[in-house]
mmCIF file of C-alpha atoms and ligand atoms in Angstrom:
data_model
loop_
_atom_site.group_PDB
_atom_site.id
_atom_site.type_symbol
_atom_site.label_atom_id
_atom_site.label_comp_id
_atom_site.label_asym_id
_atom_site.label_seq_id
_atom_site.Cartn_x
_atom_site.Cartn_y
_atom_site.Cartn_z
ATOM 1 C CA UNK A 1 -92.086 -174.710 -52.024
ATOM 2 C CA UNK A 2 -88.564 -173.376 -52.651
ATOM 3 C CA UNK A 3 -86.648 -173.993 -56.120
ATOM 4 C CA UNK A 4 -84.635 -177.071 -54.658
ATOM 5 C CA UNK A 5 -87.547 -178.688 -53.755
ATOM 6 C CA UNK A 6 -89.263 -178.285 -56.568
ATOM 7 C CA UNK A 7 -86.399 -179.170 -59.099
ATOM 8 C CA UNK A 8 -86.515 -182.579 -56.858
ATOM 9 C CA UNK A 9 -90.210 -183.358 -57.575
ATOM 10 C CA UNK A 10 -89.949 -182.917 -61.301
ATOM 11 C CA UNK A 11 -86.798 -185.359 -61.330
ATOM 12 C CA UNK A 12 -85.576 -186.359 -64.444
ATOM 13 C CA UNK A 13 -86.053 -189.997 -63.734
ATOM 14 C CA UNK A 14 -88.699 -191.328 -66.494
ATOM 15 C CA UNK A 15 -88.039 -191.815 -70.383
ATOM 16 C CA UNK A 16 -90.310 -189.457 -70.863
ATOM 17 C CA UNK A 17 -88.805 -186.479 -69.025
ATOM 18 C CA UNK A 18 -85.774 -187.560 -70.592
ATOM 19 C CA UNK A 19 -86.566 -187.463 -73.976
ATOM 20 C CA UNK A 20 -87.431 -183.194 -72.779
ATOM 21 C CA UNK A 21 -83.777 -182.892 -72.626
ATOM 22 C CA UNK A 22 -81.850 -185.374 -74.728
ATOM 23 C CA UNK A 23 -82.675 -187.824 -77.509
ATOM 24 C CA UNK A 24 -82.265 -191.092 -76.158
ATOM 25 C CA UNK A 25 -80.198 -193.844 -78.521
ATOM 26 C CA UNK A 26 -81.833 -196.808 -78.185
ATOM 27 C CA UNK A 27 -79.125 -198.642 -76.566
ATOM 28 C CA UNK A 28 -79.855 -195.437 -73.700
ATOM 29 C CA UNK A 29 -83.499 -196.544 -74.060
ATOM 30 C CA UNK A 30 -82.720 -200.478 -73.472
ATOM 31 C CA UNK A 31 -81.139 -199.935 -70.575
ATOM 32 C CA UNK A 32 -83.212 -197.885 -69.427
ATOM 33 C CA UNK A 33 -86.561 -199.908 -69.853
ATOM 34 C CA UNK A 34 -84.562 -203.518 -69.087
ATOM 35 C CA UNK A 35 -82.775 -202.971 -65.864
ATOM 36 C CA UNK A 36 -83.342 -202.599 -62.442
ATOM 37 C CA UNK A 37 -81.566 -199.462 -60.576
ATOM 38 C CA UNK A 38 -82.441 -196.245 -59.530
ATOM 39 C CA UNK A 39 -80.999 -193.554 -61.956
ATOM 40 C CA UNK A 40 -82.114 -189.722 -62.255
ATOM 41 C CA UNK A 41 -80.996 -186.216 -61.382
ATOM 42 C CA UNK A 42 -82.194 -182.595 -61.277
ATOM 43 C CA UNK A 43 -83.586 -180.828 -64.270
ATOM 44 C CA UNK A 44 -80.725 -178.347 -63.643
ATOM 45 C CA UNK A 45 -78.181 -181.193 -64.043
ATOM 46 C CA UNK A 46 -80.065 -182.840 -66.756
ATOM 47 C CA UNK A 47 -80.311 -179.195 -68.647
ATOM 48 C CA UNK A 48 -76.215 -179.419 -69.240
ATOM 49 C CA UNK A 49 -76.099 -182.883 -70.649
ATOM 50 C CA UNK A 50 -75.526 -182.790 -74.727
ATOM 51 C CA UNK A 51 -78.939 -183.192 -76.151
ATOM 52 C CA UNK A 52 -77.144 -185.558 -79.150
ATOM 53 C CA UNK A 53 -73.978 -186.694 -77.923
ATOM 54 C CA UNK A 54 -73.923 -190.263 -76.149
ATOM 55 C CA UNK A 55 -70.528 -189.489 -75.258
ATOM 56 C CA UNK A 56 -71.471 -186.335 -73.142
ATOM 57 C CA UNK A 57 -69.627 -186.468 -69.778
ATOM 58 C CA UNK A 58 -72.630 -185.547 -67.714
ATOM 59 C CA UNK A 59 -74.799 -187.786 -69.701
ATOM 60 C CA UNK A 60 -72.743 -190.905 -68.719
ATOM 61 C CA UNK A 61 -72.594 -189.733 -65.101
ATOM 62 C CA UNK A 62 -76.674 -190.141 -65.376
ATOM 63 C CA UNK A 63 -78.269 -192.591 -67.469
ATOM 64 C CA UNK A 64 -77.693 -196.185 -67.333
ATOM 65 C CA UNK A 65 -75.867 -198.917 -69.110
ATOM 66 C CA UNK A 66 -76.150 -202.287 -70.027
ATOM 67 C CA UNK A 67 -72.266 -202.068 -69.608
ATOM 68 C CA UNK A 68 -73.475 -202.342 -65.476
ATOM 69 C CA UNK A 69 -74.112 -206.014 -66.351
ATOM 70 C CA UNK A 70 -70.767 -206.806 -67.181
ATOM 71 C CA UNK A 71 -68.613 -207.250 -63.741
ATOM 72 C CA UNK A 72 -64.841 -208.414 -64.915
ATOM 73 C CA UNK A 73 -63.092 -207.051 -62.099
ATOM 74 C CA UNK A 74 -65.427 -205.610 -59.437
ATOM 75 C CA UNK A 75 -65.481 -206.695 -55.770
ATOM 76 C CA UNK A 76 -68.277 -208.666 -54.879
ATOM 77 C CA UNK A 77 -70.358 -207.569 -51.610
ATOM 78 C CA UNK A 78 -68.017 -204.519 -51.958
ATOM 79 C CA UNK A 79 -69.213 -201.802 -49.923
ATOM 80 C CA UNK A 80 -69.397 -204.672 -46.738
ATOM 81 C CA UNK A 81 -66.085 -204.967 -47.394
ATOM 82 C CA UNK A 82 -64.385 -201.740 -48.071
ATOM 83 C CA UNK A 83 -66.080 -200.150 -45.354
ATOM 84 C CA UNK A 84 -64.960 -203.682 -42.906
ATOM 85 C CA UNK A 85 -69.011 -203.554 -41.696
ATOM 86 C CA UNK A 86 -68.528 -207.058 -40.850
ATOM 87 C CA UNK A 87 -65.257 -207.155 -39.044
ATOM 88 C CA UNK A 88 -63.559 -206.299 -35.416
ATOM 89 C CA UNK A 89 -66.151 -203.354 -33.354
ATOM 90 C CA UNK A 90 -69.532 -203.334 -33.480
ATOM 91 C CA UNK A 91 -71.199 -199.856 -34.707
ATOM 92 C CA UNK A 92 -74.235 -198.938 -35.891
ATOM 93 C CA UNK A 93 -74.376 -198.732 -39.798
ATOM 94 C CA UNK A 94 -74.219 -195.430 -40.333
ATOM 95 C CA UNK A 95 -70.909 -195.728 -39.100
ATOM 96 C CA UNK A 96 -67.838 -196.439 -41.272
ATOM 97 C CA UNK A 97 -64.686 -196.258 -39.646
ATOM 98 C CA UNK A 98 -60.993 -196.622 -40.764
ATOM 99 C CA UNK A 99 -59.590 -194.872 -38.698
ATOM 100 C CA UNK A 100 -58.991 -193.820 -35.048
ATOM 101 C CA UNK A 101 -59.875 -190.359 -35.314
ATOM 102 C CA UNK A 102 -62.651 -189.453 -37.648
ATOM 103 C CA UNK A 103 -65.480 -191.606 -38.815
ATOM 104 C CA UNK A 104 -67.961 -191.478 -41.926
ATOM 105 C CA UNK A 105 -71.500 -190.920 -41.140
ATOM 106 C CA UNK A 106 -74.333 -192.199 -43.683
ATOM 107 C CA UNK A 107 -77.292 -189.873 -42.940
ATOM 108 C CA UNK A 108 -79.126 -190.452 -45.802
ATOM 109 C CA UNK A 109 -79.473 -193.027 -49.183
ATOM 110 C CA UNK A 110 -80.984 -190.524 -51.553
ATOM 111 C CA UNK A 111 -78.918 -188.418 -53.862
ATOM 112 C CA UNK A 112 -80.442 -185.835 -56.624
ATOM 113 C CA UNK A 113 -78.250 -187.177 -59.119
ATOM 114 C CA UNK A 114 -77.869 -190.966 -59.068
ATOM 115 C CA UNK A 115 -73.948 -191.023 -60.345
ATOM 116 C CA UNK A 116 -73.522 -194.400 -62.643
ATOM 117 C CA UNK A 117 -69.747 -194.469 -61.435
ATOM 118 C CA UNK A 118 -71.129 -194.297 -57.629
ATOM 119 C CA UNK A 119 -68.625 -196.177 -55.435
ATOM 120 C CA UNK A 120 -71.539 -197.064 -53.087
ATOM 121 C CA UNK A 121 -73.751 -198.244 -56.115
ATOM 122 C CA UNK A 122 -74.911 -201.575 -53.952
ATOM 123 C CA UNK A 123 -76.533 -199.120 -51.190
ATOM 124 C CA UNK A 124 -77.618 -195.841 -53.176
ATOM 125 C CA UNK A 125 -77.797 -196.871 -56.865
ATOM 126 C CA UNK A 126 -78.853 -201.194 -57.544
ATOM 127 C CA UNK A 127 -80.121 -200.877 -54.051
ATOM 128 C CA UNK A 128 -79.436 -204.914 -52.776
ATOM 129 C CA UNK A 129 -77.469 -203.419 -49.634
ATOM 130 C CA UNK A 130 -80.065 -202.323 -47.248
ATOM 131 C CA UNK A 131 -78.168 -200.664 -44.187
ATOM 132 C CA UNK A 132 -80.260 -198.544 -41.260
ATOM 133 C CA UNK A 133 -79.652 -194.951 -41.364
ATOM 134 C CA UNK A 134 -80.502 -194.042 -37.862
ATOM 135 C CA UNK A 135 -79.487 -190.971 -36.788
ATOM 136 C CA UNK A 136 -79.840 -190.254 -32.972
ATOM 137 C CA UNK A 137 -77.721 -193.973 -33.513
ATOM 138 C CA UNK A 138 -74.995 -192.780 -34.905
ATOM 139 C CA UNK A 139 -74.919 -189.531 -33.010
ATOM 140 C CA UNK A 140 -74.786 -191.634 -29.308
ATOM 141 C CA UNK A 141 -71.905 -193.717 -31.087
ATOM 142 C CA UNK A 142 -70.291 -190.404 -31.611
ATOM 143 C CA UNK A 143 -70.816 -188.899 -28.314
ATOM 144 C CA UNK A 144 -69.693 -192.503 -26.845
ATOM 145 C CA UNK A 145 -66.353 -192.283 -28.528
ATOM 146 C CA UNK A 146 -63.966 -189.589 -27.431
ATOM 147 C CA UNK A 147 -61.149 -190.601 -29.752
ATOM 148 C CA UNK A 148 -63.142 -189.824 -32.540
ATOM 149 C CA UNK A 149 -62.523 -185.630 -33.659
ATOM 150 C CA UNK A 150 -63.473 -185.705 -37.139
ATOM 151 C CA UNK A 151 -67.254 -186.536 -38.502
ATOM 152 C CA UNK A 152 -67.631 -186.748 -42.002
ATOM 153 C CA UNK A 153 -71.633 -186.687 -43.029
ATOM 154 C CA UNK A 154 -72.104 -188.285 -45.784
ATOM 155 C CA UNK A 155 -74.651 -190.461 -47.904
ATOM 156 C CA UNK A 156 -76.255 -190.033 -50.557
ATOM 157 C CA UNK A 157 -76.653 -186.541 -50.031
ATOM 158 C CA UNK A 158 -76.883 -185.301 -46.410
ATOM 159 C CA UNK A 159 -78.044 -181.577 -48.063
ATOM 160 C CA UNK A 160 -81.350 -183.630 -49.573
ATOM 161 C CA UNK A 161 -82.391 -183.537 -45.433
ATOM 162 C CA UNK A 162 -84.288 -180.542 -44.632
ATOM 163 C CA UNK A 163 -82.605 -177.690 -43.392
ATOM 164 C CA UNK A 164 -84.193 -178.572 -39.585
ATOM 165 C CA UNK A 165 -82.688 -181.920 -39.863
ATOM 166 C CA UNK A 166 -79.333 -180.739 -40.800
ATOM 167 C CA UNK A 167 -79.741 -177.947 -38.005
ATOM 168 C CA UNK A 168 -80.444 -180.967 -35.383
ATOM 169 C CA UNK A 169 -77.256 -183.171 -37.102
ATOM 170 C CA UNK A 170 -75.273 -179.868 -36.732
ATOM 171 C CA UNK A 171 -76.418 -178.926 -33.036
ATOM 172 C CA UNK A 172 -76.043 -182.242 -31.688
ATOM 173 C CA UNK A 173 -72.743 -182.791 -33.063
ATOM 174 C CA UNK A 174 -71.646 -179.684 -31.882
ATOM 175 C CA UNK A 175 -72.780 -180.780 -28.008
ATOM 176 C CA UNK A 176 -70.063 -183.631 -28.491
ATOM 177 C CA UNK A 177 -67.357 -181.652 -26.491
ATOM 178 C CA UNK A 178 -64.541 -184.196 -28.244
ATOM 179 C CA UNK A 179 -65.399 -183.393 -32.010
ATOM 180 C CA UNK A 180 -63.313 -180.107 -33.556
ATOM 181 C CA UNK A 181 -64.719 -180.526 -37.069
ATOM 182 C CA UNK A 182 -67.628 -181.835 -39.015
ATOM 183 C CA UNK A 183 -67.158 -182.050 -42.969
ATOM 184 C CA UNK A 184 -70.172 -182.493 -45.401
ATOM 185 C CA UNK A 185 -69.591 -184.535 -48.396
ATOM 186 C CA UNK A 186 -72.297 -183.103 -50.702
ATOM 187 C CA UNK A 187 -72.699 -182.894 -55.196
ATOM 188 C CA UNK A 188 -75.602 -180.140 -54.297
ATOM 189 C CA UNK A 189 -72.875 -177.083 -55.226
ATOM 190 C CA UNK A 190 -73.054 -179.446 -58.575
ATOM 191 C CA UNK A 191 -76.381 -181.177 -59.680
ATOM 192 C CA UNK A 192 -78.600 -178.824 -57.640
ATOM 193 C CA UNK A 193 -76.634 -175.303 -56.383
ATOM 194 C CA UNK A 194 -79.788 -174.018 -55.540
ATOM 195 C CA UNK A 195 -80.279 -176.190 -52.096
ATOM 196 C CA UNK A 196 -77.551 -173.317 -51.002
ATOM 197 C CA UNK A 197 -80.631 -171.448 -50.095
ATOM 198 C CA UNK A 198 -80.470 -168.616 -47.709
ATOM 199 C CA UNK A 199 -82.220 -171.104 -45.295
ATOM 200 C CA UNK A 200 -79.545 -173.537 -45.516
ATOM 201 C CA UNK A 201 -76.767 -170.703 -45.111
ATOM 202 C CA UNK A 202 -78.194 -169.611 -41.947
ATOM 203 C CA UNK A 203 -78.126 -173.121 -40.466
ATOM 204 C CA UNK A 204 -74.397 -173.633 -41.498
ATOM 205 C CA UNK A 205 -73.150 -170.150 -40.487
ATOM 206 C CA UNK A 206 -72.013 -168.596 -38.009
ATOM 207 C CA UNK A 207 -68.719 -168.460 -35.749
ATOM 208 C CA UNK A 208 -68.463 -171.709 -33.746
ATOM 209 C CA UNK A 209 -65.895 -173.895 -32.182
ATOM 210 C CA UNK A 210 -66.582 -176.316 -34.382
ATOM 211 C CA UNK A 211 -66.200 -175.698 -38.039
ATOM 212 C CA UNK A 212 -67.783 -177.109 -41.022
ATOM 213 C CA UNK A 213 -65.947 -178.224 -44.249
ATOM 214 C CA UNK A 214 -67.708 -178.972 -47.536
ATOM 215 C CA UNK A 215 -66.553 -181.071 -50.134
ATOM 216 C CA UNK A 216 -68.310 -181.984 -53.407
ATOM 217 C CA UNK A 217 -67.387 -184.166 -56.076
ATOM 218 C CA UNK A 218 -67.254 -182.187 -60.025
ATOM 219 C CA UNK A 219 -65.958 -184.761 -62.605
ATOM 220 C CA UNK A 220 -65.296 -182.755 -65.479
ATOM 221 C CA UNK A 221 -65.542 -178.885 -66.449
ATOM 222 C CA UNK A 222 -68.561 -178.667 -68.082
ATOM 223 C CA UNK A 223 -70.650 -179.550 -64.427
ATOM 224 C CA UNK A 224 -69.078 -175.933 -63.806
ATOM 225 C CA UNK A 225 -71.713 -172.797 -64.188
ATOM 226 C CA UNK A 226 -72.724 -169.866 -62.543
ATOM 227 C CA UNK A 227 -75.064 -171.521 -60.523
ATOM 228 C CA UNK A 228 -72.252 -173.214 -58.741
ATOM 229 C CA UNK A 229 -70.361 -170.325 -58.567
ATOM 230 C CA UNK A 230 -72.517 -168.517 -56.742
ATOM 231 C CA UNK A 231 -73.815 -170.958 -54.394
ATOM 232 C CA UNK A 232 -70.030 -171.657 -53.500
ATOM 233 C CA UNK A 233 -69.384 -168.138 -53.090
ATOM 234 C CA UNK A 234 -72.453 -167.826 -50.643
ATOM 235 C CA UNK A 235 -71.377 -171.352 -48.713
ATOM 236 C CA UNK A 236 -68.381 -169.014 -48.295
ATOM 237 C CA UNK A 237 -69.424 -166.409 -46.985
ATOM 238 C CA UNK A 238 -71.072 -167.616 -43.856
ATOM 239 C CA UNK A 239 -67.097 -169.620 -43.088
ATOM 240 C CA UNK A 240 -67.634 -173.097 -44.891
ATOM 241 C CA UNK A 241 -64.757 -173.641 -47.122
ATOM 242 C CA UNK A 242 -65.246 -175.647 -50.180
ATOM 243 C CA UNK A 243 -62.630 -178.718 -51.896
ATOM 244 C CA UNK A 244 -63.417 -181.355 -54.030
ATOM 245 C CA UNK A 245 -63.210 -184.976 -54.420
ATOM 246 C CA UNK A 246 -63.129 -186.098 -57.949
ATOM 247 C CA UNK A 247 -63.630 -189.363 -59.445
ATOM 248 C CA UNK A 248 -60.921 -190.467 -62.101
ATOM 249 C CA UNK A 249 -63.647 -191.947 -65.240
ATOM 250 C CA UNK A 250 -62.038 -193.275 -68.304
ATOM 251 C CA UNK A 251 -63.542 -191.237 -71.493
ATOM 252 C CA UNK A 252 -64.765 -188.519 -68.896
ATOM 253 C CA UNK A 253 -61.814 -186.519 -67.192
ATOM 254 C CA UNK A 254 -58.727 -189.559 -68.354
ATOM 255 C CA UNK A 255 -57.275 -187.111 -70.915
ATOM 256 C CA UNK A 256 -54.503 -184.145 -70.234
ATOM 257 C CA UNK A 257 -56.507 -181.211 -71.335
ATOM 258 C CA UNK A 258 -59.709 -182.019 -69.877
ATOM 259 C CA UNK A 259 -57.954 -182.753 -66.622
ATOM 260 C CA UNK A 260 -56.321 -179.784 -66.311
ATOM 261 C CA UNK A 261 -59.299 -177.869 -67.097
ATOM 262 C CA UNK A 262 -61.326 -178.791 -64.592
ATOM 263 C CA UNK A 263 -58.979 -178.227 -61.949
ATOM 264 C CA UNK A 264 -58.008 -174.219 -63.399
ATOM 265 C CA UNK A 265 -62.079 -173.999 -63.759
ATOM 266 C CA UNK A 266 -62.436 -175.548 -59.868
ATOM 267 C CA UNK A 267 -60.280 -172.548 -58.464
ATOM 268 C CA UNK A 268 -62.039 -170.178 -60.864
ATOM 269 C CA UNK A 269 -65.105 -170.498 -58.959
ATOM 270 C CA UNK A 270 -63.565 -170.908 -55.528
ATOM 271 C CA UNK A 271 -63.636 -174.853 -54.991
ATOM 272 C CA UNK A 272 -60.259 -176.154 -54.058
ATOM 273 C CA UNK A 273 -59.014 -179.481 -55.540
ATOM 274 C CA UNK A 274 -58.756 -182.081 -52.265
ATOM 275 C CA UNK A 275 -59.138 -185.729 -53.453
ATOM 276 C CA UNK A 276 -58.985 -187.602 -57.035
ATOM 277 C CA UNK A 277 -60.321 -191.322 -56.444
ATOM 278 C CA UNK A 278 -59.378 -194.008 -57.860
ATOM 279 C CA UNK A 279 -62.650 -195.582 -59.327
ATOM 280 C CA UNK A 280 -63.212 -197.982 -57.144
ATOM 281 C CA UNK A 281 -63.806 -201.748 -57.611
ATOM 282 C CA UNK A 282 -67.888 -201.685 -56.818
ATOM 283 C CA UNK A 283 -69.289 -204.123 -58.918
ATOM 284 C CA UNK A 284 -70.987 -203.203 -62.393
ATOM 285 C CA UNK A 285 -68.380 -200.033 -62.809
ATOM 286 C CA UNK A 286 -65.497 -201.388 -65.011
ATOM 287 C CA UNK A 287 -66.321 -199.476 -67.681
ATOM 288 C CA UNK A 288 -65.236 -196.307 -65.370
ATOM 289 C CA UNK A 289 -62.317 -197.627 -64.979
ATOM 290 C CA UNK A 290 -58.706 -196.745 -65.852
ATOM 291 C CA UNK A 291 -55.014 -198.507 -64.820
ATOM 292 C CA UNK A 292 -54.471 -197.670 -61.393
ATOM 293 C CA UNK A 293 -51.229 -195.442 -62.763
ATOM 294 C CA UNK A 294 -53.084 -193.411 -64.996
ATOM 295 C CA UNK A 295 -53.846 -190.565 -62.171
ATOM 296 C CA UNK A 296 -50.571 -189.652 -61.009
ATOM 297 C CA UNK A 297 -49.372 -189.513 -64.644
ATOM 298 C CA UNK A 298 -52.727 -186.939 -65.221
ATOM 299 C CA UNK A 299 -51.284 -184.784 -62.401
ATOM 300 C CA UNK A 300 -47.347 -185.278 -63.448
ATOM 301 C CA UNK A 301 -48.566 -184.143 -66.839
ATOM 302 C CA UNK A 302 -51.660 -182.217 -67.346
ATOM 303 C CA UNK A 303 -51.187 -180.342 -63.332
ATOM 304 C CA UNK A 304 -47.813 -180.348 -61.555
ATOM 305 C CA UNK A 305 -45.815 -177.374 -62.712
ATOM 306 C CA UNK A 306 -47.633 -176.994 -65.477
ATOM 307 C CA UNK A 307 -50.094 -174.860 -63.778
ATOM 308 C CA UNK A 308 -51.196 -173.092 -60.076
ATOM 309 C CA UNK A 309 -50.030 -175.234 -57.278
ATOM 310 C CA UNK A 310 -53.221 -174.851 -55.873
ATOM 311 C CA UNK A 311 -55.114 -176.843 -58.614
ATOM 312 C CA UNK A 312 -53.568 -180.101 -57.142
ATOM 313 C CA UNK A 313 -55.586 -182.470 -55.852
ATOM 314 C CA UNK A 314 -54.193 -185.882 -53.605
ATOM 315 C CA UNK A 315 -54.252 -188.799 -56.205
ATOM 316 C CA UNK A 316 -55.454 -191.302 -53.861
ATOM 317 C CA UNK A 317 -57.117 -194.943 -53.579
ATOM 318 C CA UNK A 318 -59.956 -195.767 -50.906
ATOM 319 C CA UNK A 319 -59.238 -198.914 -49.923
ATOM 320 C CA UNK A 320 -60.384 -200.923 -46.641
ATOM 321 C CA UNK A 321 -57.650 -200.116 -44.405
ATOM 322 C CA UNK A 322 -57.872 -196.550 -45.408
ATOM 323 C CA UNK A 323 -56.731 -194.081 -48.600
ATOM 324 C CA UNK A 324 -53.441 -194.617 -50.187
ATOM 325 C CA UNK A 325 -52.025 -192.017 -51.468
ATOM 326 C CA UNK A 326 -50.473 -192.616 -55.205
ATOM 327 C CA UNK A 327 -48.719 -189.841 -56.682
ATOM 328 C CA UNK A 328 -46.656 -189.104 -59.364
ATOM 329 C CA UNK A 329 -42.692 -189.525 -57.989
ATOM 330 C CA UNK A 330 -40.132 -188.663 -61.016
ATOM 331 C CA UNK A 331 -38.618 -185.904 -58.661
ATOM 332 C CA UNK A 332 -35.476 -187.348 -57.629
ATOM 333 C CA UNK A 333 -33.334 -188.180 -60.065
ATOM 334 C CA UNK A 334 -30.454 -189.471 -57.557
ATOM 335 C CA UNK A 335 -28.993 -188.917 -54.317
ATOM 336 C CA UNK A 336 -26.075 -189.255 -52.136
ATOM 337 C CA UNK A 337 -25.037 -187.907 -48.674
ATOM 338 C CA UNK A 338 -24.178 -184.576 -50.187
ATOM 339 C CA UNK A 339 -26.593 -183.770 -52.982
ATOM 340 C CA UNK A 340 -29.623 -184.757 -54.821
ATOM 341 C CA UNK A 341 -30.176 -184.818 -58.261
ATOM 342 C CA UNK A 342 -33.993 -183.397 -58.905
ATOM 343 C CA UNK A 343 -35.753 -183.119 -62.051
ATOM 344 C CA UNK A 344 -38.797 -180.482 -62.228
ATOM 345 C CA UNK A 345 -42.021 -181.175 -64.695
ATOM 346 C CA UNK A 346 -40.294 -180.343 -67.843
ATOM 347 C CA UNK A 347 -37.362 -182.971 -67.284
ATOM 348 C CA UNK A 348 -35.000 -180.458 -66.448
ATOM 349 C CA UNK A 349 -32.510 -181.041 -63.472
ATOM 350 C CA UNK A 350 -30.660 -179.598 -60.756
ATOM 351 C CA UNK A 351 -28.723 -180.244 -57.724
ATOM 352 C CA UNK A 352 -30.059 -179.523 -54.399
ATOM 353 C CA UNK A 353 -27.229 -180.096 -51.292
ATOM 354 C CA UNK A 354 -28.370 -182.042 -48.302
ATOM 355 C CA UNK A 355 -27.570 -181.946 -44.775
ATOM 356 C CA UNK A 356 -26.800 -185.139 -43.153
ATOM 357 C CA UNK A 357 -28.591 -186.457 -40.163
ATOM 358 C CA UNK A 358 -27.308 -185.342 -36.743
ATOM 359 C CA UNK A 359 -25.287 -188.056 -35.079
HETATM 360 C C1 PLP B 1 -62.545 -190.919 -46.626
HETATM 361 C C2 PLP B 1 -62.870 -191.329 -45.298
HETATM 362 C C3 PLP B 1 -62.546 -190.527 -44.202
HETATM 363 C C4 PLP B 1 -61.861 -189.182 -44.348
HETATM 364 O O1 PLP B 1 -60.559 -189.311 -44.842
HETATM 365 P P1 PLP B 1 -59.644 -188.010 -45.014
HETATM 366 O O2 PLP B 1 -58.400 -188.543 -45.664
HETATM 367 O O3 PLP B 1 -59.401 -187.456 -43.647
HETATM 368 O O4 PLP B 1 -60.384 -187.043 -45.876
HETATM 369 C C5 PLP B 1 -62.857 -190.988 -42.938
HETATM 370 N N1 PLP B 1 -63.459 -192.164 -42.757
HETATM 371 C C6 PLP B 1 -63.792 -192.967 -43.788
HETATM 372 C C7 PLP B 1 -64.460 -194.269 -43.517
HETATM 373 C C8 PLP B 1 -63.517 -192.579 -45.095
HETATM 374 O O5 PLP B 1 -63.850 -193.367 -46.114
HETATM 375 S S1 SF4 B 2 -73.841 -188.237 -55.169
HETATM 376 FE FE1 SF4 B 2 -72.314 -189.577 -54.208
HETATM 377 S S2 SF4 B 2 -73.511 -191.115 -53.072
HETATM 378 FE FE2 SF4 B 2 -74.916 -190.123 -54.549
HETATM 379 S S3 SF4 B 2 -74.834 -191.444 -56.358
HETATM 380 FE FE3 SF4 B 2 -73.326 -189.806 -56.659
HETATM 381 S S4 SF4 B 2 -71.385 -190.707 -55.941
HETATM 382 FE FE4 SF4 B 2 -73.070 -191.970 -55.094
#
């Protein structure tokens, strides 16, 4: 059995194992024993929460809370909704579409690491949502759709298939003569970097018309090691380029310095900031949640100017009818025909001239 597998089989996903890594408070403990959700990840993952600290960033990623009771401001039925699986075209449903050209594809409702913050929390985490993850389904929906260019396999975590499933997902897609790209959404680089086995590389690689994109989701710099590093680096090497989709989580990444670390430590191991999310509205997740505001102010103030361009993710919200982008706009100051007034990250200004529309 390789290493992946077997870090999977000894989840950490009992009190018991738990208690190997961290000591559990008893308000941990409560929740724990009293509710009824799936919650565990990977020994690796587990091995880098805080073995005292409540307040750990990874350790609120993973256990429970009896904060998921409380549901102030959640949507109800949430994931039916935001991903319109009850409205206008009928597709199987391990199809989400919002737009014309690419398409999410669910291949899978297991994850290693069962996030608490997890947008899809109905389907993968409390488990009410039942939705069938047919494959072969989704892939003649695909192949029936010309318009669509652009699959995005997703999940759970499509890289917790074996590498002969992902090989089939990969071939087939690849037959599609109308698709140019397939992306993987996938934490493995995080809460389990050794699934980039040399199996799985050999399965991914290769120089083909259709590439493959990887993007993972790292909350906060301290889900950063080696391990990762050197799985990304390897993803790299056989042509998959790696971004990441971050999730803003009040007490977890909300602050300047912690913000702007793990975007400097991203780059530093070759992952390149795409996305930051909104939290979004799935019920039982308020606690995650921050103003709406509060990420474009972390990238006018912790990012923008202040350090490599390249560190910048898109500050955006996932809503129903597609992502919304939100960021920061202090830039122009004022403007007239002739010249604008612009204003750079340390409130300094300067005038810029403009050239008029052609009649
Ligand atoms: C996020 C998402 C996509 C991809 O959006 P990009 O902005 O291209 O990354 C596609 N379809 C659905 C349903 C999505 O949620
Ligand atoms: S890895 Fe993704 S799908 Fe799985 S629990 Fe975390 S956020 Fe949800």
């Amino acid at each position: 059995m390789e290493k992946w597998q077997q870090q999977l089989q000894q989840s950490v996903n009992t009190l018991e194992r738990l208690r190997e890594y961290i000591n559990v408070t008893e308000a941990e403990e409560e929740a724990i024993a009293t509710m009824k959700t799936t919650w565990g990840t990977s020994p690796y993952f587990a091995s880098l929460m805080d073995r005292d600290d409540p307040a750990c960033p990874i350790r609120r990623q993973v256990l429970p809370t009896l904060q998921e009771k409380i549901n102030r401001y959640g949507i109800d039925d949430y994931l039916n909704w935001k991903e319109n699986r009850k409205i206008g075209e009928v597709r199987p449903d391990s199809i989400a579409r919002q737009y014309e050209d690419r398409v999410a594809f669910t291949v899978t409702d297991v994850c290693v690491n069962y996030c608490r913050h997890c947008f899809r929390k109905e389907l993968v985490v409390d488990r009410d949502l039942k939705l069938r993850m047919d494959v072969d389904e989704g892939l003649a929906w695909i192949a029936d759709h010309p318009e669509v260019r652009d699959v995005l396999i997703t999940g759970g975590d499509p890289l917790i298939l074996s590498d002969d499933r992902i090989e089939y997902i990969i071939r087939k897609l690849r037959e599609i003569p109308h698709l140019q790209m397939i992306r993987f959404g996938s934490r493995m680089p995080i809460v389990l970097p050794h699934r980039i086995t040399d199996g799985l590389v050999k399965v991914l690689s290769g120089y083909h018309r259709v590439p493959i994109w990887l993007n993972t989701q790292c909350n906060h710099p301290k889900e950063i090691t080696e391990l990762t590093a050197e799985a990304v680096y390897k993803l790299q090497t056989c042509g998959i380029s790696t971004g990441n989709q971050a999730v803003l989580l009040k007490g977890i990444n909300d602050d300047v310095e912690t913000f702007r670390q793990l975007h400097q430590k991203l780059l530093s191991v070759r992952i390149r900031p795409y996305y930051l999310f909104y939290c979004e509205p799935a019920p039982g997740i308020d606690h995650f949640r921050t103003p709406v505001e509060k990420g474009a102010e972390l990238i006018r103030d912790a990012i923008r100017g202040h350090t490599t361009g390249m560190a910048q993710p898109m500050y955006v919200i996932a809503t129903n009818i597609g992502k919304i982008p939100l960021m920061p706009d202090y830039y122009i100051v004022d403007k007239n025909e002739k010249e604008y007034t612009l204003k750079n990250y340390k409130g300094i200004t300067t005038k810029w001239p403009n050239i008029p529309e052609e009649e």
